[in-house]
CSV table of C-alpha atoms in Angstrom, one decimal:
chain,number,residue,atom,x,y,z
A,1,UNK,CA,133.4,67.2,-41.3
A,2,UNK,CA,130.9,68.9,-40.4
A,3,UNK,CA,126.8,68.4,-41.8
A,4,UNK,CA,124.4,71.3,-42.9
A,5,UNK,CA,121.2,71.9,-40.8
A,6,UNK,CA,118.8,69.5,-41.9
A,7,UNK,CA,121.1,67.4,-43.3
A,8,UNK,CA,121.1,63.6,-42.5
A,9,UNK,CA,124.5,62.6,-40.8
A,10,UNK,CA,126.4,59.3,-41.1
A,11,UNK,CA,125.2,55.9,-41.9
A,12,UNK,CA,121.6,58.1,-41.6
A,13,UNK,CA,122.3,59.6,-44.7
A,14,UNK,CA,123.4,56.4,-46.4
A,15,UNK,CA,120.4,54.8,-45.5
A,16,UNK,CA,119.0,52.7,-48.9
A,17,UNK,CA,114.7,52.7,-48.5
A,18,UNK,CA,112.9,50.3,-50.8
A,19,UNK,CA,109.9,51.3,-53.7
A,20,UNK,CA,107.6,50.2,-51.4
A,21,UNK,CA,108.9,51.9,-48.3
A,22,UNK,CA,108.6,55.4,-50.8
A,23,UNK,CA,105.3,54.4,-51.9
A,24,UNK,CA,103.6,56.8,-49.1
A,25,UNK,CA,105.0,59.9,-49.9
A,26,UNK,CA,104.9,58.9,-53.7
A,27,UNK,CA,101.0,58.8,-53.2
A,28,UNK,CA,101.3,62.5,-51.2
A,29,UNK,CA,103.3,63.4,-54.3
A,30,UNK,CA,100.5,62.3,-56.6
A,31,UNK,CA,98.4,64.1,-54.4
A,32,UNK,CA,99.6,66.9,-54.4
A,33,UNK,CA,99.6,67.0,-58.1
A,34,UNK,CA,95.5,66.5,-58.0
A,35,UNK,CA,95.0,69.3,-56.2
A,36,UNK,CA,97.0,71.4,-58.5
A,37,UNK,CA,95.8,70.1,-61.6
A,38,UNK,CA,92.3,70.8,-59.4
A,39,UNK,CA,93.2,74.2,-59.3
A,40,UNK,CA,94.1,74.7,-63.2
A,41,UNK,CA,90.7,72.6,-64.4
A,42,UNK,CA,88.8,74.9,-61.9
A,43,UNK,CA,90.5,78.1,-64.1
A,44,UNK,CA,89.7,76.5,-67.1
A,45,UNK,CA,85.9,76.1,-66.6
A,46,UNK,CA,86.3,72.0,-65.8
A,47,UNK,CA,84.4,72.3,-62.6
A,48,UNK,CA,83.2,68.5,-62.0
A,49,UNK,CA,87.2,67.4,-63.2
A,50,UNK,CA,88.3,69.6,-60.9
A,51,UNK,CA,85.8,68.6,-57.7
A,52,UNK,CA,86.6,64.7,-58.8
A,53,UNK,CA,90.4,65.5,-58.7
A,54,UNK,CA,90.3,66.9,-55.0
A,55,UNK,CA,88.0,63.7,-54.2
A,56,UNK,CA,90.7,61.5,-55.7
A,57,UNK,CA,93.4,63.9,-53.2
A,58,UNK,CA,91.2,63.3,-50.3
A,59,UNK,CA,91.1,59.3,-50.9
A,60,UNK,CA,94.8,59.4,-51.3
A,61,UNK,CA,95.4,61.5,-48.0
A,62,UNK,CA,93.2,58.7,-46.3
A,63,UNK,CA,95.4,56.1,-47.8
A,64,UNK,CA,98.9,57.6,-47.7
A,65,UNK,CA,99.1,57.4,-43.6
A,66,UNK,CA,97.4,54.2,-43.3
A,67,UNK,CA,100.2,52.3,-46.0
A,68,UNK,CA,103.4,54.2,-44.4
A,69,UNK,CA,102.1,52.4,-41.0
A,70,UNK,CA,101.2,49.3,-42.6
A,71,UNK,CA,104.9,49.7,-44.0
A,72,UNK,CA,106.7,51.2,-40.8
A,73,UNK,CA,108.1,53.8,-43.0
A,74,UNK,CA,106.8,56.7,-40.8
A,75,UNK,CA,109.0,59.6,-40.9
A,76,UNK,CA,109.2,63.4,-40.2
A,77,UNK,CA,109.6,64.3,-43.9
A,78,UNK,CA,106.5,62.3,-45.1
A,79,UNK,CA,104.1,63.6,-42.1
A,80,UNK,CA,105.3,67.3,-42.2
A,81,UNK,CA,104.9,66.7,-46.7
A,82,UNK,CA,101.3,65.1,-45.5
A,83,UNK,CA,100.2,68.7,-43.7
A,84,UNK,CA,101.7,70.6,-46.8
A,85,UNK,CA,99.8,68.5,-48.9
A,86,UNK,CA,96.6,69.3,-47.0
A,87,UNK,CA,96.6,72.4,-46.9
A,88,UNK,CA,96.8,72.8,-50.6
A,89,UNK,CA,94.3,70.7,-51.7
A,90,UNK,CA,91.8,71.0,-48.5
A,91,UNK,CA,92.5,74.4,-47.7
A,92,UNK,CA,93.6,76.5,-51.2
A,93,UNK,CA,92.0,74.2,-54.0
A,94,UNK,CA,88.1,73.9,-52.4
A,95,UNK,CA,88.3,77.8,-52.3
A,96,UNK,CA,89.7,78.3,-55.2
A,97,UNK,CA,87.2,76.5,-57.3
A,98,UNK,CA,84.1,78.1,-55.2
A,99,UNK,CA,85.5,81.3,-56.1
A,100,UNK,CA,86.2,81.1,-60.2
A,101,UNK,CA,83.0,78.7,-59.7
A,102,UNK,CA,80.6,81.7,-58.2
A,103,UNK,CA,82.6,84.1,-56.2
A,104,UNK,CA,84.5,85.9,-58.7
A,105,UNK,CA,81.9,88.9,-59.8
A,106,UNK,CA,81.5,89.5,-55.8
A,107,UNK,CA,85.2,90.4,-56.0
A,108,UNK,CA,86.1,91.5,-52.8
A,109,UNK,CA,83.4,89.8,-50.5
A,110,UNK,CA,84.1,86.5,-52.4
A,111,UNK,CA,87.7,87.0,-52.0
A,112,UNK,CA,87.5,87.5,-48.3
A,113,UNK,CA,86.1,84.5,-47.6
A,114,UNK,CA,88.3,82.5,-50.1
A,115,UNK,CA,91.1,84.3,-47.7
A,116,UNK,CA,89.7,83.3,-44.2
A,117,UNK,CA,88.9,79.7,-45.0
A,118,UNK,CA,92.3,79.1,-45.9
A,119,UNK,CA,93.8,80.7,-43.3
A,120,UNK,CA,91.3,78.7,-41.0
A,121,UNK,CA,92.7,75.9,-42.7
A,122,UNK,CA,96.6,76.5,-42.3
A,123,UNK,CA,95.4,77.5,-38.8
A,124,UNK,CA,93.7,73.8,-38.1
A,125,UNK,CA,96.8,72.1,-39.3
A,126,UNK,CA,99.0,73.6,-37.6
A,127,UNK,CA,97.3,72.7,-34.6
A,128,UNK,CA,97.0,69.6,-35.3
A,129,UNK,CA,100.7,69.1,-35.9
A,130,UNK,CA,101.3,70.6,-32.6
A,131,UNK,CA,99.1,68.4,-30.8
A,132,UNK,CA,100.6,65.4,-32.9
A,133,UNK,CA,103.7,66.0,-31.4
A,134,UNK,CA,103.0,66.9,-28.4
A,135,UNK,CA,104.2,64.1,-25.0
A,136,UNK,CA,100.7,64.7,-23.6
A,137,UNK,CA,99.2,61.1,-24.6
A,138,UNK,CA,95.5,62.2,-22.6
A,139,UNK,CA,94.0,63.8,-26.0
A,140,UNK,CA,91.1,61.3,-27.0
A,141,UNK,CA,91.9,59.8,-30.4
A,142,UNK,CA,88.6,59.1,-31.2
A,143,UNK,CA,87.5,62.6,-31.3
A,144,UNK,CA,89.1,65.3,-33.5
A,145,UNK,CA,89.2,69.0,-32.2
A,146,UNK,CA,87.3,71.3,-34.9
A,147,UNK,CA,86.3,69.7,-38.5
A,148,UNK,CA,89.4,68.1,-40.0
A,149,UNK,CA,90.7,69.6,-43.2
A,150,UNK,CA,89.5,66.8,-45.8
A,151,UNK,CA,85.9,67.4,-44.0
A,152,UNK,CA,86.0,71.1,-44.3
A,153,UNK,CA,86.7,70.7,-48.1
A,154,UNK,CA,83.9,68.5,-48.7
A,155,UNK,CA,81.6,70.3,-46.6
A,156,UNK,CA,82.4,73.8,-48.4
A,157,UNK,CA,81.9,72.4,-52.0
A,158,UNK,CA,78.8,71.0,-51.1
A,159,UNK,CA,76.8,73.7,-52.7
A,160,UNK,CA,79.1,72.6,-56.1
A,161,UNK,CA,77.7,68.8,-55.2
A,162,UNK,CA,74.2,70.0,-54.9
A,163,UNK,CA,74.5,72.6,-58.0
A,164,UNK,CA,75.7,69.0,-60.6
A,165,UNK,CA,73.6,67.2,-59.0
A,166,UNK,CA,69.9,69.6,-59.9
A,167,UNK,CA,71.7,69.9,-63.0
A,168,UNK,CA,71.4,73.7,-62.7
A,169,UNK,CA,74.4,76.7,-62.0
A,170,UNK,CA,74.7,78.1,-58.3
A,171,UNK,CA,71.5,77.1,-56.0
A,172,UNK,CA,72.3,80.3,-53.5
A,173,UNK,CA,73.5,83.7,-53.8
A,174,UNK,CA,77.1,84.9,-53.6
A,175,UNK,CA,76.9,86.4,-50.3
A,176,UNK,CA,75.3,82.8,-48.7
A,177,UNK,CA,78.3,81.3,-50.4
A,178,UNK,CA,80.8,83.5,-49.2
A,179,UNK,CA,79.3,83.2,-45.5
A,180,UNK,CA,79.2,79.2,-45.9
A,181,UNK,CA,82.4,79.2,-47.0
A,182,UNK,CA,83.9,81.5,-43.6
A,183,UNK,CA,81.6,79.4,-41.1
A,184,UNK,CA,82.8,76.1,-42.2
A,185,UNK,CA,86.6,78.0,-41.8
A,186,UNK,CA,85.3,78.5,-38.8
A,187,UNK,CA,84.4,75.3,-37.8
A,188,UNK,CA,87.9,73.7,-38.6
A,189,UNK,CA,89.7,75.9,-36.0
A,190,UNK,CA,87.1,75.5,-33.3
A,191,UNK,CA,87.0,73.5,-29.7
A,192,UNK,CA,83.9,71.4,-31.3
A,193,UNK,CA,84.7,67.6,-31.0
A,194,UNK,CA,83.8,65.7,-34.2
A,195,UNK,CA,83.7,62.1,-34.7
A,196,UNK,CA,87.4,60.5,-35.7
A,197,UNK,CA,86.1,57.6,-38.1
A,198,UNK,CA,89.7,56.3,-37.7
A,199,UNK,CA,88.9,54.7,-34.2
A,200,UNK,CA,85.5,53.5,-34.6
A,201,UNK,CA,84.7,49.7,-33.9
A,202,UNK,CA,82.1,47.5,-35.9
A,203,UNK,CA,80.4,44.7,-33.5
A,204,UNK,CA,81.3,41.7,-34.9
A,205,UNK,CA,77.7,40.3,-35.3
A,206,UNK,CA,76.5,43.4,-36.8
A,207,UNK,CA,79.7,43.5,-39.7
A,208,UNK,CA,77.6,41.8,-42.3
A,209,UNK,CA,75.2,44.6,-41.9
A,210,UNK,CA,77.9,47.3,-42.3
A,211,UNK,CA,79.5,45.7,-45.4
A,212,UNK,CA,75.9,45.3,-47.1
A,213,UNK,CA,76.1,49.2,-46.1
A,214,UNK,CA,79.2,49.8,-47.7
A,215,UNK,CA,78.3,48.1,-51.0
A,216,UNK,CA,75.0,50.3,-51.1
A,217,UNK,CA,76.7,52.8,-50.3
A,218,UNK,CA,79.4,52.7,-53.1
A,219,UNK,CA,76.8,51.9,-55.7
A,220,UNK,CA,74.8,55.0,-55.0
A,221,UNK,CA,77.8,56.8,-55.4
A,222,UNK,CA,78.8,55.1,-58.8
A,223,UNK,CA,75.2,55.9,-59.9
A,224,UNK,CA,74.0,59.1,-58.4
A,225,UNK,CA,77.4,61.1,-57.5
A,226,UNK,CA,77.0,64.3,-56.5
A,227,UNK,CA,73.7,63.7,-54.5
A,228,UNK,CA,75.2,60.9,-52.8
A,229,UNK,CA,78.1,62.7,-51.6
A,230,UNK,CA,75.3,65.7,-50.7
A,231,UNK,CA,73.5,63.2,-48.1
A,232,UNK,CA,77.2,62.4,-47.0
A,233,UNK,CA,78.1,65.7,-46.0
A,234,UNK,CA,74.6,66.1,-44.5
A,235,UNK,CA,75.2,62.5,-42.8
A,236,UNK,CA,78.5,64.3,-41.4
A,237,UNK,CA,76.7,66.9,-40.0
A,238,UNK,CA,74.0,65.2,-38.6
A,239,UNK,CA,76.8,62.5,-36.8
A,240,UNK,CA,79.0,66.2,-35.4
A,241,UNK,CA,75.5,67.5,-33.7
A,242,UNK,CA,74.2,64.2,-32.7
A,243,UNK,CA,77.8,63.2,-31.2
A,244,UNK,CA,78.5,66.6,-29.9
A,245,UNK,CA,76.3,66.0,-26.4
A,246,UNK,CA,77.6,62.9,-25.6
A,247,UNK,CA,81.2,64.1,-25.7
A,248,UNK,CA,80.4,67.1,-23.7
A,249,UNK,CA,78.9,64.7,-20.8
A,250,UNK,CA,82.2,62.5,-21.4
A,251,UNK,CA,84.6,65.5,-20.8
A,252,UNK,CA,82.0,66.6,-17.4
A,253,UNK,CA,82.4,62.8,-16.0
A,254,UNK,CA,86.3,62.5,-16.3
């Protein structure tokens, strides 16, 4: 008897996995459904839903890897649904909402731009799965290649942030927009190291200071949203330019 391609053979197939062991890809799943419901609130006019609902995605996608490693449920389905998953809510959804949110009476321009950014996107994560797989063990984890994806999302919508936050409609013309949105595309699929979060170490004398950090941090972000995540993405920035020498004279030295 023979098996389709794709198709798990013996005891393989019969394998029985536990709730919990599916709780990873069930929080992809869910998402996945933010980004689309992202999508229809951004058609409908619900612009802040929308920008809250790809936040929520981009907390899940930091949380989805993390558990399924925690659980030792790591498997080829639930990393290659992970990249899907990305690039719909990080690389489609952000430009999507820019677009029905400012871009639409530039039409073509706007439209461009919507293109290239998620192509850039598609592009990055593709790469990223190569070099994921890859037997070369030398990359440095603690430095991405190019922006990651859930970066590149937040940085593109941060003339949305800064727009709720003022209170007022766009803050800068279509075209800026359009060109913000294709250099941050950009950015995602170039050779620029940026700072992987994932690997960073806390002293252990100076974690009371970070938590204190953390807590002020989260209650800016309960009280003044949308400019708090503004001085995040300007934070993320800053960290990219003020990291990128130092890398540089690390890759010279080895």
């Amino acid at each position: 008897m023979t098996t389709e391609p794709g198709e798990p053979s013996g005891d393989r197939g019969q394998e029985k996995l536990t709730l919990v062991q599916l709780l990873p890809n069930m929080l992809t799943v869910v998402a996945i459904c933010a980004g689309l419901t992202a999508i229809r609130s951004g058609l409908q006019g619900s612009y802040e839903v929308a920008v809250q609902l790809i936040l929520l995605a981009a907390v899940l996608d930091g949380m989805d890897g993390r558990l399924a490693r925690a659980l030792k449920s790591e498997s080829g389905m639930g990393a290659e649904l992970d990249s899907l998953a990305d690039f719909l809510n990080f690389g489609v959804a952000p430009g999507m909402l820019l677009y029905t949110w400012a871009l639409e009476d530039s039409r073509s321009v706007g439209w461009l731009a919507v293109l290239t950014f998620a192509i850039c996107s598609v592009v990055r994560l593709a790469r990223f799965n190569v070099q994921r797989k890859s037997e070369d063990k030398s990359h440095d984890n603690a430095y991405f290649t190019g922006v990651p994806s859930p970066a590149g999302a937040m940085l593109v919508m941060l003339p949305m942030f800064l727009s709720f936050g003022l209170g007022t409609g766009p803050v800068l013309p279509d075209v800026i927009l359009a060109i913000w949105m294709v250099i941050i595309g950009l950015l995602m699929i170039s050779r620029i190291p940026t700072w992987s979060f994932k690997t960073t170490r806390i002293p252990r004398k100076n974690a009371k200071f970070f938590l204190v950090a953390v807590a002020v941090a989260l209650a800016a972000a309960v009280t003044y949203a949308w400019i708090t995540l503004v001085a995040f993405c300007v934070a993320y920035v800053a960290s990219v330019i003020i990291m990128l020498p130092r890398r540089r004279r690390a890759m010279s030295d080895d």
